[in-house]
mmCIF file of C-alpha atoms in Angstrom:
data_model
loop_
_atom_site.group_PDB
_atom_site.id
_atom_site.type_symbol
_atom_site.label_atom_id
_atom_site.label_comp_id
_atom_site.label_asym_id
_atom_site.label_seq_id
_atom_site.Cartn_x
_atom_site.Cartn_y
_atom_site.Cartn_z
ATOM 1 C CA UNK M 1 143.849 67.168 150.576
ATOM 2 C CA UNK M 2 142.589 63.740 149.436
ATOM 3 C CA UNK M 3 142.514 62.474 145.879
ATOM 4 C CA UNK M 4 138.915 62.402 145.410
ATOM 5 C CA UNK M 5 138.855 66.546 146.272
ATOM 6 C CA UNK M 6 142.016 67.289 143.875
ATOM 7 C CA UNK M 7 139.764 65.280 141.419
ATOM 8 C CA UNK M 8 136.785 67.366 141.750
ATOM 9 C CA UNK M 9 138.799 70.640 142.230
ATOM 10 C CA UNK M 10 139.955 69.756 138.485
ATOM 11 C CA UNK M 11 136.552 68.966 137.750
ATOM 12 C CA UNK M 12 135.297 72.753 138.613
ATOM 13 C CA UNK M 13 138.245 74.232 137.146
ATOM 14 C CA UNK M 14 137.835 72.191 133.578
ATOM 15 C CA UNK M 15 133.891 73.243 133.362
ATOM 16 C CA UNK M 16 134.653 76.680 134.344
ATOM 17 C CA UNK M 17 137.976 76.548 131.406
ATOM 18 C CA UNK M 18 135.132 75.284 128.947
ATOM 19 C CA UNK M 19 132.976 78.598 130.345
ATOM 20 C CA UNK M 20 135.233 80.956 129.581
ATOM 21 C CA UNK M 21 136.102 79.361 126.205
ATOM 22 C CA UNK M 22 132.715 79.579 124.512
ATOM 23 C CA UNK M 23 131.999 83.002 126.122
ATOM 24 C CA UNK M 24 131.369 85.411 123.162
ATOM 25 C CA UNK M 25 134.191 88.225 122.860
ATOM 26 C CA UNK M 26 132.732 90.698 120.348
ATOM 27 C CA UNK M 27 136.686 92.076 119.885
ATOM 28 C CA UNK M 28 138.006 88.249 119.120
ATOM 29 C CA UNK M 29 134.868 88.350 116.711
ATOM 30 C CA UNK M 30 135.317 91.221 115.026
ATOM 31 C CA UNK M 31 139.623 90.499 115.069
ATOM 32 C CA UNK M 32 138.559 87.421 113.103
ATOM 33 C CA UNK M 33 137.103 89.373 110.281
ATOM 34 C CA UNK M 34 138.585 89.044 107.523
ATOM 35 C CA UNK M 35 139.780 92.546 106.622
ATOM 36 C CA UNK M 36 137.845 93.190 103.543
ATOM 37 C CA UNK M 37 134.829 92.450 105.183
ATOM 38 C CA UNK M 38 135.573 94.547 107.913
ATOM 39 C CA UNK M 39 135.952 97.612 106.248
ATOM 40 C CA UNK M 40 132.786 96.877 104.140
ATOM 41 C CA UNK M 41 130.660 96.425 107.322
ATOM 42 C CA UNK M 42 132.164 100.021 109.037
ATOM 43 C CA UNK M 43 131.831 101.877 105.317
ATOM 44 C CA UNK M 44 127.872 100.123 105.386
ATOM 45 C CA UNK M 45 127.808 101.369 108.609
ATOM 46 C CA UNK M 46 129.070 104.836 108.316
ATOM 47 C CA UNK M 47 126.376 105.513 105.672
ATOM 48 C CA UNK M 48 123.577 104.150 107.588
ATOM 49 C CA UNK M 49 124.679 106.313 110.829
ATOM 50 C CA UNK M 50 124.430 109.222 108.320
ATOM 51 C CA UNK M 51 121.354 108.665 107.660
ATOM 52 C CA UNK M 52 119.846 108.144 111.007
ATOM 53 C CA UNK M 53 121.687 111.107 112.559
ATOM 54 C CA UNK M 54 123.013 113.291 109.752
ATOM 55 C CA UNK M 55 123.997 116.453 112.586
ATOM 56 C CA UNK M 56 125.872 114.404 114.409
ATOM 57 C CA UNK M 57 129.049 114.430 111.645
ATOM 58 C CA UNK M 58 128.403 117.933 110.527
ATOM 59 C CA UNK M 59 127.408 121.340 111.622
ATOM 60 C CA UNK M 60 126.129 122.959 108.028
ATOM 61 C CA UNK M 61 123.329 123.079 106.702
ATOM 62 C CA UNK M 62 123.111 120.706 103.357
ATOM 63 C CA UNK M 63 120.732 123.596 101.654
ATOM 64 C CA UNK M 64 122.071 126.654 102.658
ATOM 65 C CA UNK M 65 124.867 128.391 101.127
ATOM 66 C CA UNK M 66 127.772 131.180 102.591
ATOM 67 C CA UNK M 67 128.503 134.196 100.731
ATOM 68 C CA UNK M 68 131.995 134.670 99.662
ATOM 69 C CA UNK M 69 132.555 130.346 99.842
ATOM 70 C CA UNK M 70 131.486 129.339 96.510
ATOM 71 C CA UNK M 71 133.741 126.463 95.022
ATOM 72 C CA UNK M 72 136.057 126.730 97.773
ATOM 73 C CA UNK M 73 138.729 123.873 97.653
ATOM 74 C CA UNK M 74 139.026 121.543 100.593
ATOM 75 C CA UNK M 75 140.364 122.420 103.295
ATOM 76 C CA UNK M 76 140.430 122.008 107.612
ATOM 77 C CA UNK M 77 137.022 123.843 107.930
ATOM 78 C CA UNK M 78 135.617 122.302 104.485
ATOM 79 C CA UNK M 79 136.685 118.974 104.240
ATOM 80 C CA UNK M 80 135.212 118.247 100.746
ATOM 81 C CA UNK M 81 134.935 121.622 99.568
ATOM 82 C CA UNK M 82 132.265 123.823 98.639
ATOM 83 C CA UNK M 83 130.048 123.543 95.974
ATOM 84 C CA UNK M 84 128.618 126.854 93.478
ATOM 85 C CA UNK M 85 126.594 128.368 95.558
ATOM 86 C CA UNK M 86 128.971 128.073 98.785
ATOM 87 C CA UNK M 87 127.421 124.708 100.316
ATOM 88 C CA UNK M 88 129.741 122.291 101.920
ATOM 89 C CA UNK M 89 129.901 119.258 99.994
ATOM 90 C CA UNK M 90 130.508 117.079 102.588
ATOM 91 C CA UNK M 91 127.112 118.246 105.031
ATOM 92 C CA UNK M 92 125.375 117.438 101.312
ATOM 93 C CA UNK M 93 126.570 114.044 100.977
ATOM 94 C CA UNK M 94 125.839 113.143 104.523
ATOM 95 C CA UNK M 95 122.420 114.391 104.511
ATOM 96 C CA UNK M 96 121.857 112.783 101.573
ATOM 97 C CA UNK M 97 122.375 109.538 102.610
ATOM 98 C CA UNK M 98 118.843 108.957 103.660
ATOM 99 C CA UNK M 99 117.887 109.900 100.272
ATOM 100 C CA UNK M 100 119.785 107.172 98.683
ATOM 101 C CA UNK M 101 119.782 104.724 101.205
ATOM 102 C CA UNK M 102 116.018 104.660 102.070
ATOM 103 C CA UNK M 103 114.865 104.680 98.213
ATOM 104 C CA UNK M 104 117.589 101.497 98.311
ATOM 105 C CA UNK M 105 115.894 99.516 101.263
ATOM 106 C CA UNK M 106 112.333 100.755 99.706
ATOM 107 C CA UNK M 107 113.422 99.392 96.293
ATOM 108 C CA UNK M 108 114.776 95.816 97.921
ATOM 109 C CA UNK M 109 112.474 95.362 100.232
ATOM 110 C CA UNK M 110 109.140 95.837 97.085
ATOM 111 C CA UNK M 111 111.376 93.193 95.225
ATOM 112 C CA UNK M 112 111.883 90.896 98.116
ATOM 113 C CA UNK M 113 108.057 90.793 99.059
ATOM 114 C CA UNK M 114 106.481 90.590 95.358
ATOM 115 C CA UNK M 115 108.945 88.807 93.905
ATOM 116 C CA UNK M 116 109.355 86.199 96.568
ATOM 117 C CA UNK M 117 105.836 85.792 96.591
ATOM 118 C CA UNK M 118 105.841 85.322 92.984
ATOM 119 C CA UNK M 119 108.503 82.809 92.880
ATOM 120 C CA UNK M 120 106.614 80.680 96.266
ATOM 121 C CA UNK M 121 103.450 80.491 94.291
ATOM 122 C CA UNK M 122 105.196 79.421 91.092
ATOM 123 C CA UNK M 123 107.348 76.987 92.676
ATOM 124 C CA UNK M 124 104.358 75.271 94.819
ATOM 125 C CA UNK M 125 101.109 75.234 92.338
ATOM 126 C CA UNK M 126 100.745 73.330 89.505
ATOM 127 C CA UNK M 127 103.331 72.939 86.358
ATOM 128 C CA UNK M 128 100.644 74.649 83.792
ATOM 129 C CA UNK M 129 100.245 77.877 86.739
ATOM 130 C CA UNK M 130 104.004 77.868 87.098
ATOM 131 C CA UNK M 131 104.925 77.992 83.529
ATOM 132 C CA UNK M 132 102.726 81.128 83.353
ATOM 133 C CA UNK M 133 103.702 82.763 85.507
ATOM 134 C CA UNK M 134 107.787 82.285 84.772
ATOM 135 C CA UNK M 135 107.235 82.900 81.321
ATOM 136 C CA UNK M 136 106.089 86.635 82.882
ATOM 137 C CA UNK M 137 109.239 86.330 84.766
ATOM 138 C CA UNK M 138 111.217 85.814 81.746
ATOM 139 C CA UNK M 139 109.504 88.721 79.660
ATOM 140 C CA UNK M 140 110.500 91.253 82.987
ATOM 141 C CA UNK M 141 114.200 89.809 82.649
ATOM 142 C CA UNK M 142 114.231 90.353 78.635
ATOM 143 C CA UNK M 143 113.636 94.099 79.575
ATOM 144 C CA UNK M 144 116.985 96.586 80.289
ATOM 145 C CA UNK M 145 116.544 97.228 84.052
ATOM 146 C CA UNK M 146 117.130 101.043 83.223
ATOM 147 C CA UNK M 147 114.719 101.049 80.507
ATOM 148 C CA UNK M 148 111.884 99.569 82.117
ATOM 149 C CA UNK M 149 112.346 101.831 85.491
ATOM 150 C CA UNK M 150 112.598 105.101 83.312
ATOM 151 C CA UNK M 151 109.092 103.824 81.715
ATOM 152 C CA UNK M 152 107.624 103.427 85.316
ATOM 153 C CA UNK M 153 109.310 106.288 86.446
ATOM 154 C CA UNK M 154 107.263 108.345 83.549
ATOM 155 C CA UNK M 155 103.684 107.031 84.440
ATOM 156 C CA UNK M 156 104.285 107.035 88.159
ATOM 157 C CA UNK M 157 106.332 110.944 87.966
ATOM 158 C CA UNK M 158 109.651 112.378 89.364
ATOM 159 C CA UNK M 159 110.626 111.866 92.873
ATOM 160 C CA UNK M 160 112.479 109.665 95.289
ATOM 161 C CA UNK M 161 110.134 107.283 96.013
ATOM 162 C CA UNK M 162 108.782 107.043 92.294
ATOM 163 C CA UNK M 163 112.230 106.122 91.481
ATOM 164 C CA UNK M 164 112.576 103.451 94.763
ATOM 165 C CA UNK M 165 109.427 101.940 93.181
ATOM 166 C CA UNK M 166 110.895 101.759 89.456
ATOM 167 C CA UNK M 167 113.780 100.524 91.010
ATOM 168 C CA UNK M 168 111.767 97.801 92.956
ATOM 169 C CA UNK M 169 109.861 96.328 90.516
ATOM 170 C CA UNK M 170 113.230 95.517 87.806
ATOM 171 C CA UNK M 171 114.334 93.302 90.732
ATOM 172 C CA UNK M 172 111.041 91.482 91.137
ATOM 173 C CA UNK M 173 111.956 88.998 88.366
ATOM 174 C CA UNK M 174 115.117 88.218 90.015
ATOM 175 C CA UNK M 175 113.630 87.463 93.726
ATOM 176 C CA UNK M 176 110.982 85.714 91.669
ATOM 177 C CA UNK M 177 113.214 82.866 90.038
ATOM 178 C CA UNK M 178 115.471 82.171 92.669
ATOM 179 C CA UNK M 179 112.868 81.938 95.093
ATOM 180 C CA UNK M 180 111.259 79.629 92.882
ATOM 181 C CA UNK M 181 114.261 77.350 92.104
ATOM 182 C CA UNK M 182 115.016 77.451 95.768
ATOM 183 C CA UNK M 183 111.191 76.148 96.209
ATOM 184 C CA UNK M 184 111.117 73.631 94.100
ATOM 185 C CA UNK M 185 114.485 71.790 95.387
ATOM 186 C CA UNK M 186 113.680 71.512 99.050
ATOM 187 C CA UNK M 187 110.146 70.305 97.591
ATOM 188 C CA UNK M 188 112.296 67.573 96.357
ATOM 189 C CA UNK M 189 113.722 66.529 100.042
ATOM 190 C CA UNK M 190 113.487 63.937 101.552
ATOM 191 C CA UNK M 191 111.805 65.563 104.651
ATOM 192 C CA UNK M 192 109.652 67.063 103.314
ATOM 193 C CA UNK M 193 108.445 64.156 101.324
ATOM 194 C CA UNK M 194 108.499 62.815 105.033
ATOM 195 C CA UNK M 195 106.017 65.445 106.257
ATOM 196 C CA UNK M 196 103.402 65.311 103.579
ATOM 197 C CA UNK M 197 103.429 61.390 104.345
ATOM 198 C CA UNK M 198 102.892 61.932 108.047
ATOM 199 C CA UNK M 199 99.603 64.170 107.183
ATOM 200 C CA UNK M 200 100.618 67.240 107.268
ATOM 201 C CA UNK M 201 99.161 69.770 104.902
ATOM 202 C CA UNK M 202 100.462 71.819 102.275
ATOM 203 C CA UNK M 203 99.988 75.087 103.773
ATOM 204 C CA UNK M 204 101.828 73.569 107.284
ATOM 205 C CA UNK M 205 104.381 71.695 105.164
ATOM 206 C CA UNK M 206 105.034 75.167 103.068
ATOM 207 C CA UNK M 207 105.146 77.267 106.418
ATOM 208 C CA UNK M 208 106.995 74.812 108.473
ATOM 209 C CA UNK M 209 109.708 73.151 106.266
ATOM 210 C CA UNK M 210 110.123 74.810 102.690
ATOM 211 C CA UNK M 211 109.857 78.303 103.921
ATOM 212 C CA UNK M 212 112.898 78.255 106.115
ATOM 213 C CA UNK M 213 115.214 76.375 104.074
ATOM 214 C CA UNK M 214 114.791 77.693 100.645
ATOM 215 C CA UNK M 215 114.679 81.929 101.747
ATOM 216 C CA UNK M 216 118.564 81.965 102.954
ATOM 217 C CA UNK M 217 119.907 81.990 99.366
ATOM 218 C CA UNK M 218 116.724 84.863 98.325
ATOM 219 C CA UNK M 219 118.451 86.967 101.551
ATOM 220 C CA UNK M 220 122.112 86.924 100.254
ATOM 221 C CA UNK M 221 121.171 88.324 96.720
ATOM 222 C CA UNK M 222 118.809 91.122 98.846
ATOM 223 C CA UNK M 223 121.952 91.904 100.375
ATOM 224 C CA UNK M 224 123.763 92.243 96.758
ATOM 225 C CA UNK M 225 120.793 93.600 95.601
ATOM 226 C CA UNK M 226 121.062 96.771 97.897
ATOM 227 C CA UNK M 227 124.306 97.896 96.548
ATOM 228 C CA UNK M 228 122.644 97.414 93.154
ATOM 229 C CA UNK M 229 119.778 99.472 93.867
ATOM 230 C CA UNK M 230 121.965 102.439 95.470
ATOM 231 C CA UNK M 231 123.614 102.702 92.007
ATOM 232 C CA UNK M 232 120.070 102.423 90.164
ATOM 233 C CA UNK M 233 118.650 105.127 92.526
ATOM 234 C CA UNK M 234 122.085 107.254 91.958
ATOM 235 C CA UNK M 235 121.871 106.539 88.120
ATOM 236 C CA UNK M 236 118.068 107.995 88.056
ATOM 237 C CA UNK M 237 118.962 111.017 90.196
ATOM 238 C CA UNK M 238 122.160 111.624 87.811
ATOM 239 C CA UNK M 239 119.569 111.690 84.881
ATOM 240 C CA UNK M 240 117.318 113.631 86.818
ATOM 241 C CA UNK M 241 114.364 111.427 87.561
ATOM 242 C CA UNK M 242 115.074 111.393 91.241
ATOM 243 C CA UNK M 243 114.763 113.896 93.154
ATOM 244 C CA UNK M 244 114.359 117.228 92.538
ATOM 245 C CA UNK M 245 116.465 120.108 93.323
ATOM 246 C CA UNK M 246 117.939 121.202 96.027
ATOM 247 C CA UNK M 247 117.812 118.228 97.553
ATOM 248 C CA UNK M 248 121.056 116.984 98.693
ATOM 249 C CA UNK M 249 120.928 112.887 96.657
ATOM 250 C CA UNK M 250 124.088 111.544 95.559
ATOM 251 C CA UNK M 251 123.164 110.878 92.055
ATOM 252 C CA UNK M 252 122.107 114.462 92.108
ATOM 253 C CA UNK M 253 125.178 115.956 93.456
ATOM 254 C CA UNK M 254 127.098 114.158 90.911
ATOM 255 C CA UNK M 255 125.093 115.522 88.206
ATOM 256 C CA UNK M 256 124.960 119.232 89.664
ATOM 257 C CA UNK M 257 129.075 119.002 89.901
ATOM 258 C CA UNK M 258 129.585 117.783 86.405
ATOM 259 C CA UNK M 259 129.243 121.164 84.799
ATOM 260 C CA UNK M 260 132.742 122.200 86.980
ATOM 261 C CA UNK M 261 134.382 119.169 86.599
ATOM 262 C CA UNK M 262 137.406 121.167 84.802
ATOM 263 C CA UNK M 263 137.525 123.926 87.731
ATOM 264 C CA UNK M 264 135.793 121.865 90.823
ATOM 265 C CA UNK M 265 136.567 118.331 90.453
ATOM 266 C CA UNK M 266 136.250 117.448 94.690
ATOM 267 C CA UNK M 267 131.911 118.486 93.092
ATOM 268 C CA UNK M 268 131.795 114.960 91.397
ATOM 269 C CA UNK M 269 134.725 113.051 92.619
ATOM 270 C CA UNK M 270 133.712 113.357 96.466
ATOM 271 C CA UNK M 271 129.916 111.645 95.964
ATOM 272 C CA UNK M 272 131.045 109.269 92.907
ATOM 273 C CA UNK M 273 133.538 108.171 95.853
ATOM 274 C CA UNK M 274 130.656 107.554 98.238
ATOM 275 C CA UNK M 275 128.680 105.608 95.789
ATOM 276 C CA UNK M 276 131.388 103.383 94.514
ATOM 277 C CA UNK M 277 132.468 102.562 98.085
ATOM 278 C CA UNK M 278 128.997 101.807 99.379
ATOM 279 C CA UNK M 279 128.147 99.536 96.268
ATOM 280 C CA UNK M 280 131.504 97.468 96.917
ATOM 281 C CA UNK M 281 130.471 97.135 100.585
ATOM 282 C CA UNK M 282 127.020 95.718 100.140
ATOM 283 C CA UNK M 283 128.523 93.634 97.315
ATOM 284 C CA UNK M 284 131.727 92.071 99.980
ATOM 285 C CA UNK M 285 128.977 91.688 102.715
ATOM 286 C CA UNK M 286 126.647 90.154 100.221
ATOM 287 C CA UNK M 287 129.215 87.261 99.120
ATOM 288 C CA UNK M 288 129.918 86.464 103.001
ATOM 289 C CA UNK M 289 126.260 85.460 103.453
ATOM 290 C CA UNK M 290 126.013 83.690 100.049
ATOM 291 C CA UNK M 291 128.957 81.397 101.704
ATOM 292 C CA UNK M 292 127.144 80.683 104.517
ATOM 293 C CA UNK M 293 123.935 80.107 102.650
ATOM 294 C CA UNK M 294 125.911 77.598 100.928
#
């Protein structure tokens, strides 16, 4: 073999080395996790199968109850127990998921779209149109969150997606100044500066340039957001604003267990669990994409 065809047998073997290194191995990806984050992205994960396919991790029915089974302790055929009237806990808490977890997208994504809207406007009009409008901002962030979605919740009535609205519109103030503050910095850059001086207009320049670079920070808080509004949404259905009975929603089942706390302790403990390890999840995945927004 000449020199010239060892040379280009290295040749094919070094391009097809570089191949092979920057192929994409999901199990290097996901070993590379750190393991915190992991676990927060299966728990996240877990819920949300739950709530696509609820029979697929349980056989019982959420609403119907056995003779003979009430308050039963877990055990191999219960796994969380039954509750007072002889319904297995865990079937509940699955099928509840959607509950929870749909009035929590419903309530992020109402304060992503108003709110972000709100703050876009605000951060591109004029300063006497913007101060308006963020001193309405700051009157919504003077106001409890729970106070002021228990007074929607009244005028708007009991009910899931009542209390996915109330929810909603407490974290409109929040998308609202962030997006703003994230608007009015990359106003300030230098290419965009660059773009209004090569004609383009402001609704191009808005669409083109400030759009994209100022809604990565507004998507990390929706992420921390979500965990928020799961415990809003719980916190309502605990208090009984959500929904109504028998309907299998975590805050609900916490609030229907508390009566046996002394005698049936798996009835509050079991869904308190749930809540408290979704919220931490969306929380740990939430601070991974605020690092690589920054």
């Amino acid at each position: 073999m000449t020199t010239f065809d060892t040379i280009h047998d290295d040749a094919i073997a070094s391009r097809h080395g570089q191949r092979a290194g920057r192929r994409f191995s999901l199990p290097q990806f996901i070993r590379r996790l750190p393991m915190g984050l992991a676990l927060s992205w299966l728990v996240l994960a877990i819920a949300f199968l739950w709530a696509v396919a609820p029979w697929l991790f349980t056989s019982y029915n959420p609403l119907e109850g056995v003779g003979g089974e009430q308050l039963r302790r877990p055990d191999a055929s219960h796994l969380l127990g039954t509750d007072a009237l002889g319904r297995d806990v865990y079937a509940r808490i699955v099928y509840g998921a959607v509950h929870s977890l749909t009035g929590a997208f419903v309530a992020v994504a109402l304060g992503l779209v108003v709110g972000t809207s709100i703050g876009v406007i605000a951060g591109s009009v004029r300063r006497r149109v913007d101060d308006a409008i963020m001193r309405l901002v700051d009157v919504l962030l003077s106001i409890p969150p729970l106070m002021l979605s228990l007074s929607i919740i009244i005028l708007l009535g009991f009910g899931t997606v009542n209390a996915a609205i109330a929810v909603g519109v407490t974290s409109v103030a929040r998308f609202a100044r962030l997006s703003r503050s994230e608007v009015v910095r990359v106003r300030r850059s230098d290419y965009v500066e660059a773009a209004f001086g090569s004609g383009g207009t402001f609704a191009a320049v808005l669409w083109r340039h400030v759009l994209p670079n100022s809604l990565t920070s507004v998507l990390a808080i929706a992420a921390l957001q979500f965990g928020s509004a799961v415990l809003q949404i719980s916190t309502l259905g605990f208090l009984g604003y959500g929904a109504p009975p028998p309907t299998p929603e975590w805050g609900l089942l916490i609030a229907e267990g508390r009566n046996y706390i002394s005698t049936a302790w798996w009835l509050t403990t079991a869904p308190g669990v749930i809540v408290v390890l979704v919220v931490l999840a969306a929380n740990r995945v939430s601070q991974s994409f605020g690092k690589v927004a920054a």
